[in-house]
Amino acid sequence: GDKMRFPDGKLLDIDLTNGEIKKKVIPGEVYRLYPGGSALGLYILLNDMDPKVDPLSPDNILVLSVSPLVGFPISGANRMTATTKSPLTNTIGDSQAGGFFPAYLKGNGWDGIIIRGKAQKPVYVYIDGEDVSIKDGSNVWGKVTGEAEETIRQELGIDNIDIAQIGPAGENLVKYACIINMCNRANGRNGTGAVMGSKNLKAIAVKKITRREPVDKEGFKDLAKSVIEKLENNPGVQGMGEHGTDIDLEGFSEEGFLPTKNWTTGWFPEGANNITGITMTNTILKKRDTCYACAVRCKRVVEVPGKVDPLYGGPEYETCAALGSYCGITNLETVALGNQLCNMYGLDTISTGATIAFAMECYEKGLINKSHTDGLELTFGNDEAIPILIEKIARREGIGDLLAEGSYRAAKKIGGQAHKYSISVKGQELPAHMPEMKPTLGVIYAVNPFGADHQSHEHDPVLALPEDSKERINLSHLGVWKGYENIRELDDEKVRFAFNTQCFYSLMDILCLCQFVWGPSWELYGPKDVVELAKVAIGWDTSIHELMLIGERRINMMRYFNFKAGFDKEDDYLPERIFEPFKDGPSKGVALDKEKFEKALTTYYKIAGWDLETGNPTEGTLKKLSLGWLLEK
């Protein structure tokens, strides 16, 4: 057959300072090394930008990218990544979102949008195929997401569009503001929304077009249809579809590993049952929503008449933990309202909840009092405080101005012992999975280039499954074969498991595949299926080996960006609290062993091919990954 030529990448390059719109092509042989997501984003940033730039200055660049596999009608293959320098962490910033926007962007013929500079006044961008324009955004600026969507539709006189935008939080440069599409899908972490705000860019609207034909129609149809059988045989993913990602919350609490009251305990007996997924299904769930062409339907849509509008979706596991157990909140309606406000204002729910929990602990420990909190009683479990604080944060009013900086910077301003209560790495608040229970998570939280992240590798419990389980067989394709009776063990082989699956998860993010559908173990489609998808969709005859290298390349580009921005291995730490044994509940006495963690960290650098003194990629590692060009810059 014909030798496959890797497709070129087509990029929109928009300079908001002078209003110039250019169209760029990344040739296929280059695109194959950086095929989408933040691999493509970093390729652009490392070529065009000094990593030392101020994240909120016009010199920062924001790239929104999809991949060559986006836009086909198959479950879990339609996501978009935002890559920029993060105002929250000052590291490379990276964040994914699903929905329909990614498929429409690709349907319009674009693999990515590069945004540079800063508009003189608020603007939004409208994309209709090759026809791209910058519109006056002054009528939309200041509006919450739902109202902004309506206004843009009216102004353009067209209903058939999808919109990715910032809310008032991004306009006000809240350090953890996000980019929202469909009013309920978020590029959540790292403060990418604040970067858009700093550029006076309110929104990007794209015409709804999907028009991709796979190269092997029959093979593609077989792969796409096999999802139904895979769902039937996968109770985990099936349950997540039925009850949302929040299905496990109560189970985590019963095991003692649900972060509660700012990580002081892993146990939430008074509230876990109220805020878990099954309770949501039985009470406020209105319907299940989905992303483009996906059979899983895991997105919640909730409604509380007069209080919570289904337009804004519904809370996921991370949100129920961050706005729920982190803050000692036992009321699901409060959590759902908090989620809605975050989606209206454009805030990352994890950092929002975690920063409020941090403030509550500071209040209870007497580091701040009512004179600082605008008279609010910031005690754990105070329902009324949540919606008030979220609005204050989004508008930077009163105490909200301090909390809009995130817990890490707020702690520096508060002083005293406050830094102990900021449960963050590199300034990014920890998501709701505990390294005390899953030790490789501690390693990845510490080394991950864009701050603590729970979606960057496979978690420890899969290694306790039987050797002949689907999960373990999939992992063996990545060279991970060793099982564990005790998931809290941490040895060299387990660090290798973390690194190998990190490379694979990195690949998922590059190809814009959903990690609940595609992945290295428990997911619906395994590593071999990704190879198959590449082949039937675009004729890319790849291998697990090539895919793993692509994933590893992105991790090293990120790490190199951070090195150039002034980071080193001193920044690979965990909050002290993770090493302090819990005092109550089922996990009483449990902590992450600090000595084992530090040894594992060293093993990780050795496996990754990073310098043991600095924690940065060595020349040999960069050259192995075709990144030698970085050394010449």
XYZ file of C-alpha atoms in Angstrom:
633
model
C 0.000 0.000 0.000
C 0.915 3.681 -0.166
C 3.317 4.864 2.470
C 1.317 6.901 4.933
C 2.243 10.568 5.112
C 1.511 12.019 8.526
C -1.033 14.862 8.171
C 0.151 18.467 8.412
C -1.054 20.525 11.348
C -3.046 23.627 10.434
C -2.838 26.451 12.949
C -4.503 29.820 13.372
C -1.992 32.361 14.647
C -3.732 35.387 16.150
C -1.833 38.418 17.398
C -4.309 40.429 19.456
C -1.951 43.402 19.809
C -2.171 44.314 16.142
C -5.230 42.260 15.200
C -3.260 40.186 12.695
C -4.494 36.677 11.831
C -2.057 34.326 10.092
C -2.498 30.737 8.974
C 0.400 28.411 9.681
C 1.223 24.870 8.690
C 3.280 22.447 10.781
C 4.639 19.870 8.314
C 3.648 16.250 8.955
C 7.147 15.033 9.846
C 7.296 17.632 12.647
C 3.662 17.177 13.691
C 4.300 13.451 14.158
C 6.734 14.235 16.975
C 4.305 16.662 18.669
C 0.895 15.389 17.493
C -1.430 17.698 19.391
C -2.252 18.669 22.970
C 0.478 20.383 24.935
C 3.200 18.600 22.928
C 2.150 20.850 20.049
C 1.617 23.754 22.466
C 5.108 23.369 23.906
C 6.660 23.070 20.464
C 5.259 26.541 19.760
C 6.065 28.029 23.181
C 9.653 26.737 23.253
C 10.255 28.106 19.756
C 8.553 31.485 20.174
C 8.681 32.471 23.838
C 11.065 32.963 26.731
C 9.896 30.681 29.591
C 10.784 33.504 32.008
C 7.914 35.749 30.799
C 5.360 37.075 33.268
C 2.337 34.782 32.742
C -0.094 37.723 32.761
C 1.913 39.888 30.359
C 1.181 40.193 26.612
C 4.400 38.195 26.027
C 2.815 34.987 27.268
C 1.370 32.795 24.506
C -1.784 30.684 24.831
C -2.249 27.679 22.546
C -5.544 25.808 22.267
C -4.929 22.537 20.455
C -6.617 19.329 19.426
C -4.934 16.361 17.668
C -5.046 14.446 14.367
C -7.429 11.949 16.045
C -10.034 14.536 17.117
C -13.358 14.987 15.327
C -14.103 11.358 14.502
C -17.339 9.810 15.775
C -15.895 7.540 18.473
C -16.217 7.566 22.260
C -13.737 9.594 24.276
C -11.636 10.981 21.426
C -12.626 14.638 21.441
C -10.802 16.858 23.875
C -8.828 20.100 23.711
C -5.751 21.263 25.598
C -4.828 24.767 26.717
C -1.057 25.304 26.965
C 0.459 28.513 28.332
C 2.687 29.669 31.158
C 0.575 29.224 34.290
C -0.134 32.285 36.474
C -0.928 29.938 39.379
C 2.311 27.930 39.387
C 4.649 29.987 37.126
C 5.501 26.635 35.504
C 4.283 25.408 32.147
C 0.481 25.344 32.261
C -1.559 22.502 30.840
C -5.278 21.792 31.013
C -7.805 19.631 29.125
C -11.520 19.957 28.421
C -14.112 17.851 26.632
C -17.526 18.730 25.237
C -18.222 19.444 21.564
C -15.962 22.474 21.007
C -12.867 20.341 20.176
C -14.682 18.388 17.454
C -16.060 21.627 15.971
C -12.655 23.313 15.994
C -11.245 20.360 14.049
C -14.367 20.311 11.848
C -13.535 23.885 10.836
C -10.174 22.596 9.637
C -7.973 23.736 12.521
C -5.564 21.733 14.706
C -4.847 24.616 17.020
C -5.137 28.318 17.780
C -2.143 30.378 18.881
C -3.021 33.545 20.788
C -0.371 36.209 21.310
C -0.256 39.765 22.625
C -3.121 41.724 24.154
C -6.131 43.448 22.616
C -6.599 47.143 23.470
C -10.190 46.478 24.534
C -12.259 43.330 25.123
C -12.671 41.135 22.027
C -13.840 37.694 20.988
C -12.844 35.576 18.002
C -15.280 34.006 15.551
C -14.208 31.042 13.403
C -16.240 29.946 10.395
C -13.930 27.588 8.471
C -11.247 29.682 6.748
C -13.095 32.863 7.651
C -11.764 34.105 11.008
C -12.521 37.476 12.564
C -11.887 39.436 15.751
C -15.066 41.047 17.117
C -15.666 43.824 19.642
C -16.346 42.170 22.986
C -17.342 45.167 25.102
C -21.002 44.037 25.390
C -19.941 40.584 26.576
C -17.195 41.561 29.037
C -18.359 41.303 32.649
C -21.091 38.785 31.893
C -21.281 35.300 33.450
C -20.868 32.410 31.010
C -24.563 31.696 30.302
C -25.368 35.354 29.565
C -22.191 35.785 27.512
C -23.152 32.801 25.322
C -26.585 34.291 24.657
C -25.147 37.730 23.867
C -22.580 36.342 21.400
C -25.250 34.256 19.635
C -27.462 37.343 19.318
C -24.621 39.563 18.092
C -23.525 37.062 15.448
C -27.135 36.307 14.598
C -26.343 32.603 14.535
C -27.365 29.771 16.824
C -25.191 27.118 15.264
C -21.983 27.913 17.202
C -20.128 26.614 20.219
C -18.241 28.897 22.576
C -15.142 28.564 24.757
C -14.871 31.562 27.058
C -13.821 33.033 30.377
C -16.163 34.304 33.056
C -15.639 37.323 35.316
C -13.004 35.342 37.289
C -10.757 35.233 34.222
C -11.398 38.907 33.515
C -10.373 39.708 37.089
C -7.225 37.581 36.744
C -8.082 35.110 39.484
C -4.997 32.887 39.482
C -7.057 29.691 39.065
C -9.662 30.981 36.591
C -10.489 28.543 33.822
C -11.736 28.432 30.234
C -15.306 27.138 29.967
C -17.148 25.695 26.984
C -20.881 24.844 26.880
C -21.098 26.679 30.230
C -20.096 23.439 31.972
C -16.912 21.941 30.485
C -13.683 23.397 31.817
C -10.008 23.599 30.992
C -9.904 23.723 34.754
C -6.481 23.842 36.292
C -3.418 26.146 36.101
C -5.289 29.434 35.615
C -5.497 29.356 31.823
C -8.608 31.588 32.068
C -6.583 34.347 33.729
C -4.208 34.303 30.747
C -7.148 34.820 28.388
C -8.360 37.629 30.651
C -4.951 39.292 30.642
C -5.168 39.372 26.823
C -8.668 40.961 26.879
C -9.947 37.886 25.051
C -13.424 36.992 26.312
C -14.321 34.084 24.040
C -13.724 32.013 20.933
C -16.834 31.019 18.999
C -16.677 28.274 16.366
C -19.250 27.255 13.795
C -20.676 23.786 14.501
C -19.115 21.657 11.770
C -18.017 18.042 11.951
C -16.946 16.457 8.719
C -14.228 13.867 9.178
C -14.124 10.573 7.341
C -11.799 7.866 8.669
C -9.412 6.336 6.102
C -10.565 2.792 6.904
C -14.336 3.125 7.300
C -15.020 -0.538 8.114
C -12.155 -0.895 10.595
C -13.172 2.367 12.219
C -16.806 1.312 12.531
C -15.766 -1.954 14.234
C -13.588 -0.096 16.744
C -16.249 2.529 17.456
C -19.039 -0.031 17.874
C -17.010 -2.308 20.143
C -17.522 0.307 22.885
C -20.995 -1.067 23.654
C -19.664 -4.534 24.492
C -16.708 -3.006 26.329
C -19.106 -0.952 28.479
C -21.174 -4.037 29.333
C -18.017 -5.806 30.504
C -16.662 -2.873 32.482
C -18.740 -2.263 35.629
C -16.342 0.506 36.746
C -16.802 2.720 33.696
C -20.476 1.712 33.457
C -21.030 2.856 37.047
C -19.241 6.105 36.298
C -21.636 6.643 33.405
C -24.625 5.922 35.608
C -23.605 7.823 38.746
C -20.864 10.154 37.471
C -17.223 10.244 38.566
C -18.572 10.867 42.087
C -19.569 7.188 42.404
C -16.644 6.328 44.766
C -16.795 9.249 47.182
C -18.522 7.433 50.021
C -16.310 4.358 49.571
C -13.198 6.532 49.884
C -14.503 7.966 53.156
C -15.262 4.479 54.510
C -11.661 3.486 53.766
C -10.445 6.700 55.373
C -9.028 8.291 52.228
C -11.432 11.098 51.381
C -9.618 14.420 51.962
C -11.722 16.122 54.620
C -11.510 19.430 56.495
C -8.442 20.579 54.589
C -6.750 17.172 54.680
C -6.729 16.956 58.507
C -8.611 13.648 58.231
C -9.524 11.099 55.568
C -12.902 10.384 57.058
C -16.214 12.221 56.591
C -18.841 10.049 58.330
C -21.305 12.915 58.837
C -21.437 13.946 55.184
C -19.997 11.449 52.683
C -23.292 9.667 52.052
C -25.030 13.009 51.297
C -22.565 14.148 48.627
C -21.826 10.847 46.875
C -22.815 10.057 43.254
C -25.617 7.616 44.028
C -27.291 10.215 46.256
C -26.951 12.732 43.416
C -28.592 10.301 40.967
C -31.458 9.718 43.410
C -32.067 13.380 44.271
C -31.033 16.260 42.001
C -29.866 14.549 38.786
C -31.954 15.723 35.850
C -30.183 13.878 33.014
C -26.866 12.475 31.824
C -24.959 14.514 29.287
C -22.083 13.468 27.078
C -19.236 14.777 24.932
C -19.153 14.498 21.127
C -19.929 10.921 19.963
C -19.362 9.342 23.395
C -21.376 6.384 24.705
C -20.310 6.679 28.349
C -22.478 9.712 29.220
C -20.717 10.468 32.522
C -21.554 14.198 32.650
C -24.034 15.167 35.354
C -26.828 17.641 34.702
C -28.509 18.619 37.963
C -31.396 20.866 38.860
C -32.597 22.420 42.112
C -35.637 24.519 41.203
C -35.046 28.218 41.873
C -31.449 27.509 42.933
C -29.417 25.437 40.449
C -29.886 25.699 36.677
C -29.211 22.608 34.499
C -27.420 24.831 31.950
C -24.370 24.688 34.228
C -24.154 20.883 34.342
C -23.473 19.266 37.689
C -20.617 18.454 40.076
C -18.051 15.708 39.459
C -16.150 13.747 42.120
C -13.376 16.335 42.478
C -15.925 19.118 42.925
C -17.985 17.193 45.484
C -14.793 16.613 47.469
C -13.301 20.109 47.120
C -16.515 22.063 47.790
C -17.860 19.286 50.039
C -15.564 17.224 52.269
C -12.538 19.596 52.043
C -14.756 22.296 53.576
C -16.793 20.003 55.852
C -19.954 20.718 53.807
C -22.598 17.994 54.111
C -25.286 19.493 51.863
C -25.367 18.355 48.215
C -27.413 21.397 47.135
C -24.686 23.703 48.479
C -22.079 21.740 46.505
C -24.234 21.879 43.357
C -24.739 25.632 43.781
C -20.995 26.087 44.327
C -20.304 24.109 41.142
C -22.773 26.287 39.222
C -21.154 29.511 40.487
C -17.701 28.209 39.493
C -19.034 27.479 35.990
C -20.782 30.870 35.769
C -17.717 32.814 36.886
C -15.153 30.487 35.307
C -13.295 29.066 38.310
C -11.439 25.787 38.812
C -13.564 23.902 41.342
C -10.592 22.068 42.903
C -8.523 25.162 43.690
C -11.652 27.077 44.707
C -12.754 24.487 47.258
C -9.216 23.806 48.471
C -8.466 27.518 48.914
C -11.698 28.009 50.870
C -10.808 24.955 53.027
C -7.373 26.519 53.626
C -9.040 29.771 54.717
C -11.365 27.847 57.033
C -8.431 26.178 58.761
C -6.624 29.516 59.082
C -9.812 30.910 60.642
C -10.244 28.011 63.052
C -6.559 28.245 64.060
C -6.941 31.987 64.683
C -4.602 33.195 61.899
C -7.423 35.246 60.392
C -10.593 36.521 62.062
C -13.853 38.261 61.183
C -12.062 41.543 60.558
C -10.283 39.809 57.623
C -13.235 37.754 56.379
C -15.746 40.588 55.836
C -17.571 39.351 58.930
C -18.023 35.792 57.659
C -17.856 32.913 60.116
C -15.330 30.743 58.236
C -15.823 27.527 60.165
C -15.749 24.090 58.534
C -19.278 23.105 57.581
C -20.617 26.646 57.185
C -22.956 26.225 54.212
C -23.818 29.868 53.790
C -20.186 30.924 53.381
C -19.547 28.873 50.221
C -21.620 30.778 47.597
C -20.665 34.129 49.163
C -16.951 33.320 49.051
C -17.069 32.043 45.468
C -18.606 35.316 44.262
C -16.126 37.349 46.299
C -13.213 35.376 44.814
C -14.494 35.802 41.239
C -14.940 39.549 41.756
C -11.816 39.925 43.939
C -13.889 41.678 46.615
C -12.833 41.827 50.272
C -11.298 38.526 51.432
C -11.940 37.247 47.894
C -9.030 39.349 46.639
C -6.618 37.417 48.888
C -8.152 34.001 48.140
C -8.141 34.715 44.378
C -4.354 34.285 44.587
C -4.699 30.616 45.621
C -3.777 29.100 48.993
C -0.005 29.130 48.396
C 0.275 32.885 47.847
C -2.450 33.650 50.397
C -0.440 31.708 53.006
C 2.607 33.872 52.320
C 0.534 37.010 52.946
C -1.116 35.643 56.086
C 2.237 34.488 57.482
C 2.821 32.478 60.651
C 1.940 28.795 60.314
C -0.397 29.424 57.363
C 1.992 27.793 54.874
C 1.360 24.431 56.601
C -2.315 24.660 55.693
C -1.798 25.278 51.969
C -2.098 21.738 50.628
C -0.415 22.409 47.299
C 2.590 21.550 45.120
C 4.240 24.292 43.036
C 1.336 26.480 44.144
C -1.404 24.188 42.767
C -3.850 22.692 45.270
C -4.017 18.910 45.611
C -6.894 17.042 43.982
C -8.964 14.597 46.053
C -6.812 11.476 45.792
C -4.530 10.775 48.752
C -0.855 9.830 48.442
C -1.190 8.342 51.939
C -3.208 5.550 50.314
C -1.647 5.614 46.831
C 2.075 6.298 47.294
C 3.008 6.609 43.603
C 0.534 9.488 43.531
C 2.840 11.248 46.003
C 5.768 10.829 43.605
C 3.795 12.090 40.583
C 2.211 14.989 42.533
C 5.745 16.079 43.454
C 7.448 15.751 40.055
C 4.555 16.657 37.751
C 5.623 19.761 35.815
C 2.364 21.705 36.233
C 1.656 21.062 39.922
C -0.248 18.311 41.724
C -2.391 16.366 39.250
C -4.333 13.112 39.649
C -4.817 12.449 35.937
C -1.140 12.088 35.028
C -0.542 8.373 35.691
C -2.319 5.174 36.705
C -3.135 4.836 40.410
C -1.728 2.082 42.652
C -4.870 -0.034 43.294
C -4.798 -1.644 39.819
C -1.603 -3.448 40.833
C -3.516 -5.394 43.490
C -5.795 -6.987 40.857
C -5.191 -10.591 39.719
C -2.450 -11.140 37.140
C -4.909 -12.414 34.532
C -7.251 -9.436 34.902
C -7.817 -7.180 31.875
C -6.163 -4.325 33.803
C -2.936 -6.206 34.497
C -2.786 -7.651 30.956
C -3.087 -4.135 29.511
C -0.327 -2.891 31.827
C 1.951 -5.727 30.725
C 1.876 -4.208 27.211
C 3.708 -1.247 28.758
C 6.219 -3.574 30.413
C 4.565 -3.361 33.830
C 4.056 -6.845 35.226
C 4.629 -6.863 38.982
C 1.607 -7.097 41.298
C 1.245 -6.062 44.953
C -0.807 -7.435 47.820
C -0.419 -4.177 49.718
C -1.114 -1.151 47.538
C 0.669 1.132 50.038
C 4.044 -0.415 49.244
C 6.573 1.794 47.444
C 9.575 0.186 45.747
C 11.607 0.743 42.560
C 9.315 -1.369 40.375
C 6.348 0.683 41.543
C 8.131 3.896 40.563
C 8.688 2.398 37.110
C 4.945 1.636 36.941
C 4.294 5.299 37.783
C 6.715 6.538 35.109
C 5.555 4.158 32.353
C 1.889 4.921 32.919
C 2.749 8.627 33.192
C 4.210 8.440 29.667
C 1.035 6.732 28.479
C -1.282 9.231 30.174
C 0.847 12.001 28.682
C 0.166 10.452 25.283
C -3.605 10.399 26.022
C -3.455 14.129 26.685
C -1.425 14.792 23.516
C -3.882 12.861 21.338
C -6.793 14.501 23.232
C -8.237 11.158 24.293
C -10.435 10.916 27.381
C -8.733 9.060 30.214
C -11.928 7.303 31.299
C -12.341 5.736 27.860
C -8.735 5.253 26.660
C -5.852 4.277 28.915
C -3.318 1.726 30.094
C -5.405 -0.515 32.369
C -9.021 -0.301 33.634
C -10.411 1.942 30.911
C -12.653 0.815 28.014
C -9.957 0.890 25.321
C -6.399 -0.279 26.084
C -2.963 0.480 24.587
C -3.421 -1.798 21.549
C -6.693 -0.025 20.724
C -4.916 3.336 20.582
C -2.561 1.894 17.959
C -5.619 0.604 16.076
C -7.418 3.971 16.290
C -4.407 5.760 14.786
C -4.407 3.284 11.924
C -8.122 3.192 11.038
C -8.714 6.908 11.606
C -5.781 8.505 9.756
C -3.694 5.623 8.399
C -0.925 6.198 10.946
C 0.875 2.879 11.255
C 2.279 3.363 14.754
C 3.337 1.184 17.711
C 3.116 1.294 21.481
C 6.835 2.117 21.408
C 6.401 5.229 19.270
C 3.384 6.314 21.318
C 5.281 5.953 24.615
C 8.138 8.077 23.229
C 5.657 10.782 22.202
C 4.262 10.805 25.754
C 7.729 10.926 27.301
C 8.754 13.714 24.917
C 5.970 15.978 26.210
C 6.909 15.377 29.870
C 10.511 16.311 29.085
C 9.528 19.419 27.108
C 7.492 20.548 30.108
C 10.332 19.838 32.466
C 12.750 21.703 30.177
C 10.396 24.699 30.030
C 10.327 24.769 33.847
C 14.126 24.500 34.028
C 14.360 27.547 31.734
C 11.768 29.311 33.913
C 13.970 28.768 36.988
C 12.594 25.577 38.567
C 14.597 22.620 39.827
C 14.177 19.588 42.033
C 13.688 21.733 45.164
C 10.222 22.344 43.719
C 9.383 18.605 43.750
C 7.979 18.422 47.270
C 4.794 17.409 49.064
C 2.964 19.275 51.825
C 4.238 18.173 55.267
C 0.730 17.052 56.205
C 0.995 14.065 53.827
C 3.719 12.619 56.089
C 1.748 13.159 59.333
C -0.337 10.171 60.513
C -4.117 10.614 60.582
C -5.567 10.892 64.081
C -8.982 9.301 63.540
C -11.221 7.157 61.363
C -10.409 4.009 59.400
C -7.039 5.409 58.269
C -5.914 6.378 61.791
C -2.105 6.172 62.064
C -1.575 6.082 58.276
C 0.797 8.492 56.509
C 3.173 8.461 53.557
C 6.614 7.275 54.678
C 8.934 10.244 54.078
C 12.106 8.206 53.756
C 10.533 5.870 51.189
C 9.103 8.850 49.325
C 12.532 10.544 49.065
C 14.165 7.327 47.902
C 11.379 6.862 45.320
C 11.922 10.417 44.087
C 15.597 9.655 43.408
C 14.624 6.439 41.625
C 12.155 8.426 39.523
C 14.864 10.882 38.358
C 17.133 7.942 37.436
C 14.369 6.205 35.462
C 13.332 9.460 33.744
C 16.936 10.238 32.790
C 17.027 13.466 34.764
C 20.054 14.971 36.499
C 20.149 13.890 40.159
C 21.476 17.272 41.313
C 18.969 19.490 39.492
C 16.105 17.164 38.539
C 16.272 18.429 34.947
C 16.495 16.361 31.734
C 20.060 15.466 30.748
C 21.487 16.095 27.289
C 21.276 12.360 26.542
C 17.600 12.193 27.485
C 16.731 15.202 25.310
C 18.613 13.705 22.361
C 16.931 10.316 22.865
C 13.588 12.107 22.484
C 14.536 14.166 19.362
C 14.759 17.279 21.545
C 18.419 18.079 20.881
C 17.272 21.298 19.167
C 16.405 22.727 22.597
C 20.093 22.695 23.545
C 20.962 24.902 20.569
C 18.433 27.605 21.421
